[in-house]
Every structure is written in structure tokens, then in C-alpha cells.
């Protein structure tokens, strides 16, 4: 890209896939139309110059186009290389007429081996013949590729048709205008997205229709690209059956529409209340001129088998993507799947001279249908080709030639009978089954990225599959299936894989099938530690709400214990904290103490409950005080729970789900009257707000109060921008570097916050910082957790903060994020509530460097701290036990639910 060049084939996964994988299955992608128009062809094989490969018997050689003279020389030289080339030449000469006759003349033929690339007219191109062989012939070490010019500017038009069939009919007309991309999707895909809450706003930008074509043009300038779009639109407008049309000019809107298309696989793999939709016939291809007719015939076949699916794909080259609701858990369902795919193969080949696969190869799911497409004689040629390269049949056996039947090795199958253990979480979106939840991952690999969203911070650091969402999901599936993981909840392999999960919840929103690894981890740990003692840091960090209440009685002594030299090191060792970390200082006065003394204001205002989360209450009460002022300025009467309650956020990180559920039931009792009254509950700590919006319903889906509280819980920006009605935020024209908390982005989204900042006049910069890395207590723990935490922060966030000017406002709402920035850069940050209060007061606070908080402590103070430790040591266990008992006995205090003070 820095050189103005690109590799033409670009699958939807191009921001995280691998080139080796693209060569292995001969990938194409969205811009294969451009690659065919301005380059050598649509497929990866068409864009290969040379490969360096290693055979299974140890021969390393470089292969590419081979002239007849060079071919003669290689064969004369003999040896293993000469043997391979001589056998390939003999194979070509024997089968050349049949290859020319039977190989489809379409842009997207990927099925079978590329024996046509060995023909004299194609230059006996061995590299291209090996592409798409799916690891069955040789190992690829090195590749030389053809690059093409990347358009400097692009323009996108979305065309709406009554259905996908009419969209397919119009593809040949549109291709005459030479677009660089021509993609399609149908109304069912959009419906699936709406059911899943996936890109619902983005899909709303589509013009009216039931099937859409996304047509992209390129040019040297933006105006040149737009002119090509307008020329096509003007021509289509004059024709019968003209589509609805939308020229999308805003770059942000363009990106969002393409995101809808790229999310198609995740959207169509599964939707709540529906069967799983499986591959098995997902990328057949015909000539673009035949596409509309093929779609209609294929739909008739689906209807006859009572199968459903959405249509989308690379219509510009006649390729159809589908995932179908095959019923693969019964013998009858598997038999029907086999019958259907056989008929589908006969349709696409017999009537339309197309290909079983137009993009991702045959593997095992379609390889035993290759005789339908090529006939037995050419399939024998494929077998000979494999034998030439892999005479001992060691390379990926059971695929492409002599394949295992497509009905074997199914992920489910008629004998699928996973363990169905009782769980704490109820998994309401997965039929109440953890086993069902473990099926969500379909291997897209969006979690295997180095950027672009929150997911998956541990993978971004380690680049290990077992630390990616996909790897963890696969292990949980194998654990419940009992093969190969046999120890169930006590599995050390699963524990190891989950250990570096930061529970950031990024996969809940970034994963196209909404895998919820934070919830799965909490569930697993609850069973793994059942009957076992947890590590000491679990009690130190997981029960922080109780320790904080104890520290509230003597915050100065608590701070001496955690900051005095010598004593602090001892305390950190005792609780399993990384020695490099600094314990956040307890505030001398909690927010709840301040609010009780101050009392509420605006007696006639609209009521709102401000949630006094443990983190801001005990460490950053200024944030909650700012929230009170902002809400009162907006006309609200602020209420605070009349007695101590806690959502229990830290408990989930250590699987303490019995206690977490008890605390949530206590919350429902305390907030009961406000829930009944429909009073909004505003949370300023995103992780706690997310508990009331997500974990609460996951644990108590049958409790109507839980459902209503979930709907009534809002962020400050959501209340002001979406519920307040005409709220006019104060102006503050400053530059702001904004980092969104992981749980905020995953559960609530940052839409309301970004709207608020911009309406305030802030110049907002939001780097692609992903997870800050601290992730609750994760980054406070010693060893590998600390190392991963720092590496995650140093990936983007901490360097961006250090580079920010002193007059830049650093804004982040999460306690963890503020601590990671403070401890990693020495910079102070502001909460959205503080930014609003700053604007209200009409003054600015510089984003100054902080003084060292852990001031040097004299030996006398150290001695006092040791004395305080001795005094508090015996009382600590008794005090926490008392608080613990009080928290689990809260229902008797329900009538004290919410007071005005």
C-alpha cells in the first residue's frame, strides 16, 4: 500500500488471514473483479509468479512457469526433481484433451487440482498448479506474487432490487461499466443481523429493496471515481426494472456498509431461535451471465429439501455464498444432507457448467463430489498428480483425492452427545445450554488480529492460537464433547488456555458470532475451583469490595500499609500483586459519605439513581461527585441506594458465581421500588454498568426485575443524549484523546459518548487502542499476567498518551483504564462526567503530568504502618467476614431500598 500497489485477491478476512492459507485454498475475494480486470486473474493462483516448496521426502525446489526447453533440460538432469517434472509432463500430455474439455470456462473455478496450468498454452506453470492443493502435495515456504495498482480513490454505489434473483440478473449489465468490486447480499442476511443486534444502524443505510448489489469504482481522484458511479446510475435509471440507488459519499458510511458485507458469514452462521447454519455448499460458482437463473433453480432445490439460507457473495464473478440449516444430529438429517449436496452438484455442473467451489477449495466437504464435476478419468488424473508429489500419501490424506466421505468427521453427527452440566449462567440466547454456546465459533478468526477493535488482547500479545477466542472456544467444545479433553471442568489444558483471557468482553461484540469468552471463563473457573482453595490473589482482588469497606474505616492506615517502603512490598507479595504495580490510594472520604452529608438537590427534578460503584466510591469519588453535578444541572434529582450494595464485578474474574448471584439478588431487592417506578439507573464505571446490562440477565433471565433493570441501566451519555429530551451539552472546544473501556464498547457501545463529545465541540481522537491491558485485576497480578498487561497497553494506548500534548484532554471512563494510564505514563485522565463538569464551570484543567503519588515514607511512618498492620491484621478477617455475611443477608433490608441520601 505505501507503494500504491495491492494484491488483487482480498477475502473478507484479509485484515487477519495469512497468505499461505490463501495459496493453499486458492482464495479470491471482494476485489477479484479488479484483479481480473486490471491484473492476471481473479484467483490467488492467477497472481502467483513462483513458489519455493518442500516435498514430504525432503526435496526443496523453486517452481514457476516453465518453457518447453527448460522442461526438457530439467527432465534430462534427472534426480528427484527431474522425476517430478517428467511425470507431470507425461500426465499433461495424456490428459490435455480432457482437461480442455471438462474444466469450466468461468472466472471462479477452484475445485480439483489446477492441471490446466500445466497445459502448453498456460506455460506449464507449476506454481499455479500447486496453488489450491490444500496442503496435499507440498509445503509452501516462499511465494513471489504479482501486484497490481491500487486505485487512489474509490466510490461506492448501493443498488436495491426486489430480491437477490433480480440483482443476479443485472450483474452482466453492471460489469460493462468495469467496477472494481461487485458484491451482493439479500434481505434475510440483514434480518439475521437485526435479530442478533449486529450492525443494525449500518444496515439501515441501505436503499429500499430485498437484495442489494454493492458496486465500487476506482479512479485517480475522488471525482473520477464518483463520475464512473454517476455514469452507471444514469444508464441504469433509463432501463426497465431500474433499482433503487444510493451513492454513498461519506467515508465513514462507506466503511460501515462494507462492514455489513464482511460480517455476512458471522450473521448467517447462527441467529437466536434458529438452527445452526452450516457450510457444505458455501461457495459454488457459475458464469456471471447465468447467475440469476442459477439462483432461482438453487432456491427451488432448497425449498424441496425444506432448507433455509441467506444469499450473498461475489456476484460480479458468479460466486454464491450460503450457509444452510442442515440437520446434522440425526442419521436422517445426515442422509438428506448427502442427497442435497449431490443434487446441488448435478445442478451447478450439469445445467450451468459451473464449479462446486469457486473460492475455498474442496477439502473433505465436497471432494467426494469431484467425479460429478470432472468425471472418473480426470479424478484419476488428480490421483496421479498427488502420487507424483507425495508418493507415500502423507500430506493431508483424506482430502481432495481419495477423500473421507463428506458425511464423516462431522462436527456434530448422529452420535453428538455433549455433556450438559448444570451451570450458574443460564445462557438464555443459547437454548439454556453451555454446550450450545460452545458451538458458536465457526472459525472465522477475527480474533487473530493485531488491531481493529478490542478482540483479542491476549492474542495480540502472544500470537498463540490457544490464547485467541477461537482457540479457547474450540477447547471448550472438546471439553464438553469429551474428546480429546477428558477431565471436563477440572481440565488443566482448558485452565491454561483461559488463564490469559483478560475477560475484556471484546469477543461479545467484535466476534461475528458473539462468542462470550468472559462469561465462559467465569463459568469454567466456578467449576474448576469447586472444592478447591483458590490462589490468594483471588481472595485479595475478587473480594476487593469487602476489603475496600474495611479500608473505609481507616483509609490513612490502609494507604500507609500499601505505600510504605518495605511494608508495601510485603503486602504485594502476600496478595500476589506484581511488585511493579502501585496500589491505588483509598480516598479519605468515600462518595457515599459525601453524599450523605450533602444530601440531594433539585427536589422537583426527574429522579435518577446514581450507582455508587466500589471503584469510584472508594478510589475516585470525584468522578461520582462530578456525575451528581452534571445530572443536577440537567434537571435530575439524584438518588443513591440507601445501604451498601455491589454488583460484584470482580467476582466473575475468579468464578465466584454463587456470591455474585447473591449480590445481584440483593441489588434487585434494594432497587426494587425504583425498578417498579421505571427510574433510570446511571452507572459511571463501565464494567459495573455492564454487569447490570449483561451478567445480570445471563444469571437471572427468568426474573422480570432483572430484565427491567437491564433496560433501565444507562451510561451517563446514554441518559443525556437518548433519554433526557433536548439536552444541550455545554461547549468545550478542546482536543481530546478518548479511550473506550472494553466492557463499554462490547456491551453499551460508545455511540452516545462520541455524539456527546462532538456536540460539546471536542475535537475527538480515538486511537485503535483495543484493551488497555489492566482489565480489572488481571494486570495487577504478578508474573505473566503483568507482562501481558503491559504489552497490551504498550501496543497502542500508552504510546498515544505519551505523545499527546499537555493541553490534550485524556478521557476514559474505566477505573482500570485510568490506572493503566496513570501507572504507565504518569498522566492524569478525566471521566466523561468530569469533562462535562469542566465545561459547565467554564474552566479548563490541564492534562498535566502527575506528581509521584507514592511519596517517600520516613522510617517512622513505616513503623506506624507496621503497627497499623498488627492492629488491623487480627480484625481484617473478622471484618471481611462480617461484611460478607451482611452482603448475603441483604434481602431483609429491602424496604430500605433507595433513599434520597
Short mmCIF file of N, CA, C and O in Angstrom, two decimals, residues 422-433 661 664-665 668 675 694-710:
data_model
loop_
_atom_site.label_atom_id
_atom_site.label_comp_id
_atom_site.label_asym_id
_atom_site.label_seq_id
_atom_site.Cartn_x
_atom_site.Cartn_y
_atom_site.Cartn_z
N UNK A 422 -24.92 -28.71 34.79
CA UNK A 422 -25.63 -27.57 35.36
C UNK A 422 -24.66 -26.40 35.45
O UNK A 422 -23.49 -26.57 35.81
N UNK A 423 -25.14 -25.24 35.13
CA UNK A 423 -24.29 -24.05 35.12
C UNK A 423 -24.92 -22.93 35.92
O UNK A 423 -26.13 -22.92 36.15
N UNK A 424 -24.10 -21.98 36.33
CA UNK A 424 -24.59 -20.79 37.02
C UNK A 424 -25.26 -19.85 36.01
O UNK A 424 -26.38 -19.40 36.22
N UNK A 425 -24.54 -19.54 34.93
CA UNK A 425 -25.13 -18.74 33.87
C UNK A 425 -26.18 -19.57 33.15
O UNK A 425 -26.00 -20.79 32.95
N UNK A 426 -27.24 -18.92 32.74
CA UNK A 426 -28.36 -19.65 32.15
C UNK A 426 -28.32 -19.67 30.62
O UNK A 426 -29.13 -20.35 30.00
N UNK A 427 -27.45 -18.89 30.02
CA UNK A 427 -27.27 -18.85 28.57
C UNK A 427 -28.62 -18.74 27.85
O UNK A 427 -28.99 -19.61 27.04
N UNK A 428 -29.36 -17.66 28.10
CA UNK A 428 -30.70 -17.52 27.51
C UNK A 428 -30.70 -17.42 25.98
O UNK A 428 -31.71 -17.72 25.34
N UNK A 429 -29.58 -17.01 25.38
CA UNK A 429 -29.51 -16.91 23.92
C UNK A 429 -28.96 -18.19 23.29
O UNK A 429 -28.75 -18.23 22.07
N UNK A 430 -28.73 -19.20 24.10
CA UNK A 430 -28.16 -20.46 23.60
C UNK A 430 -28.99 -21.65 24.10
O UNK A 430 -28.43 -22.68 24.48
N UNK A 431 -30.29 -21.49 24.07
CA UNK A 431 -31.20 -22.56 24.47
C UNK A 431 -30.93 -23.05 25.90
O UNK A 431 -31.19 -24.19 26.25
N UNK A 432 -30.36 -22.15 26.72
CA UNK A 432 -30.07 -22.51 28.10
C UNK A 432 -28.96 -23.51 28.26
O UNK A 432 -28.84 -24.16 29.30
N UNK A 433 -28.10 -23.65 27.25
CA UNK A 433 -27.11 -24.72 27.24
C UNK A 433 -25.71 -24.19 26.98
O UNK A 433 -25.46 -23.51 25.98
N UNK A 661 -24.21 -14.12 42.28
CA UNK A 661 -25.66 -14.19 42.14
C UNK A 661 -26.35 -13.64 43.38
O UNK A 661 -27.36 -12.93 43.27
N UNK A 664 -26.32 -9.92 43.24
CA UNK A 664 -27.25 -9.37 42.26
C UNK A 664 -28.70 -9.47 42.76
O UNK A 664 -29.51 -8.56 42.51
N UNK A 665 -29.04 -10.53 43.43
CA UNK A 665 -30.39 -10.61 44.01
C UNK A 665 -30.58 -9.52 45.07
O UNK A 665 -31.66 -8.95 45.20
N UNK A 668 -31.33 -6.36 43.26
CA UNK A 668 -32.72 -6.31 42.81
C UNK A 668 -33.65 -5.97 43.97
O UNK A 668 -34.64 -5.24 43.80
N UNK A 675 -36.99 0.09 40.35
CA UNK A 675 -37.25 -0.72 39.16
C UNK A 675 -38.73 -0.64 38.82
O UNK A 675 -39.11 -0.43 37.66
N UNK A 694 -25.60 -7.00 31.34
CA UNK A 694 -25.27 -8.28 30.71
C UNK A 694 -25.30 -9.45 31.68
O UNK A 694 -26.15 -10.33 31.57
N UNK A 695 -24.37 -9.48 32.64
CA UNK A 695 -24.31 -10.63 33.54
C UNK A 695 -25.60 -10.83 34.32
O UNK A 695 -26.01 -11.97 34.59
N UNK A 696 -26.24 -9.75 34.71
CA UNK A 696 -27.49 -9.85 35.47
C UNK A 696 -28.52 -10.70 34.73
O UNK A 696 -29.13 -11.62 35.30
N UNK A 697 -28.69 -10.43 33.44
CA UNK A 697 -29.66 -11.19 32.66
C UNK A 697 -29.17 -12.60 32.39
O UNK A 697 -29.96 -13.55 32.33
N UNK A 698 -27.86 -12.77 32.22
CA UNK A 698 -27.32 -14.10 31.97
C UNK A 698 -27.50 -15.02 33.18
O UNK A 698 -27.71 -16.22 33.02
N UNK A 699 -27.43 -14.47 34.38
CA UNK A 699 -27.60 -15.27 35.59
C UNK A 699 -29.06 -15.43 35.99
O UNK A 699 -29.46 -16.47 36.52
N UNK A 700 -29.88 -14.40 35.74
CA UNK A 700 -31.27 -14.40 36.22
C UNK A 700 -32.24 -14.05 35.09
O UNK A 700 -33.00 -13.08 35.18
N UNK A 701 -32.24 -14.80 34.00
CA UNK A 701 -33.07 -14.43 32.85
C UNK A 701 -34.57 -14.54 33.12
O UNK A 701 -35.37 -13.93 32.41
N UNK A 702 -34.95 -15.33 34.12
CA UNK A 702 -36.37 -15.53 34.40
C UNK A 702 -36.92 -14.52 35.40
O UNK A 702 -38.11 -14.55 35.71
N UNK A 703 -36.07 -13.68 35.94
CA UNK A 703 -36.50 -12.67 36.91
C UNK A 703 -36.89 -11.40 36.15
O UNK A 703 -36.04 -10.76 35.53
N UNK A 704 -38.15 -11.04 36.21
CA UNK A 704 -38.62 -9.88 35.46
C UNK A 704 -37.93 -8.60 35.91
O UNK A 704 -37.69 -7.69 35.12
N UNK A 705 -37.58 -8.54 37.21
CA UNK A 705 -36.88 -7.35 37.69
C UNK A 705 -35.51 -7.23 37.03
O UNK A 705 -35.05 -6.12 36.74
N UNK A 706 -34.85 -8.36 36.80
CA UNK A 706 -33.55 -8.34 36.14
C UNK A 706 -33.68 -7.81 34.72
O UNK A 706 -32.86 -7.01 34.26
N UNK A 707 -34.70 -8.25 34.02
CA UNK A 707 -34.92 -7.77 32.65
C UNK A 707 -35.17 -6.27 32.63
O UNK A 707 -34.60 -5.54 31.82
N UNK A 708 -36.01 -5.80 33.57
CA UNK A 708 -36.33 -4.37 33.59
C UNK A 708 -35.14 -3.52 34.03
O UNK A 708 -34.90 -2.45 33.47
N UNK A 709 -34.37 -4.01 35.01
CA UNK A 709 -33.20 -3.25 35.43
C UNK A 709 -32.18 -3.17 34.30
O UNK A 709 -31.54 -2.13 34.11
N UNK A 710 -32.06 -4.23 33.54
CA UNK A 710 -31.15 -4.19 32.39
C UNK A 710 -31.56 -3.07 31.44
O UNK A 710 -30.71 -2.33 30.92
#
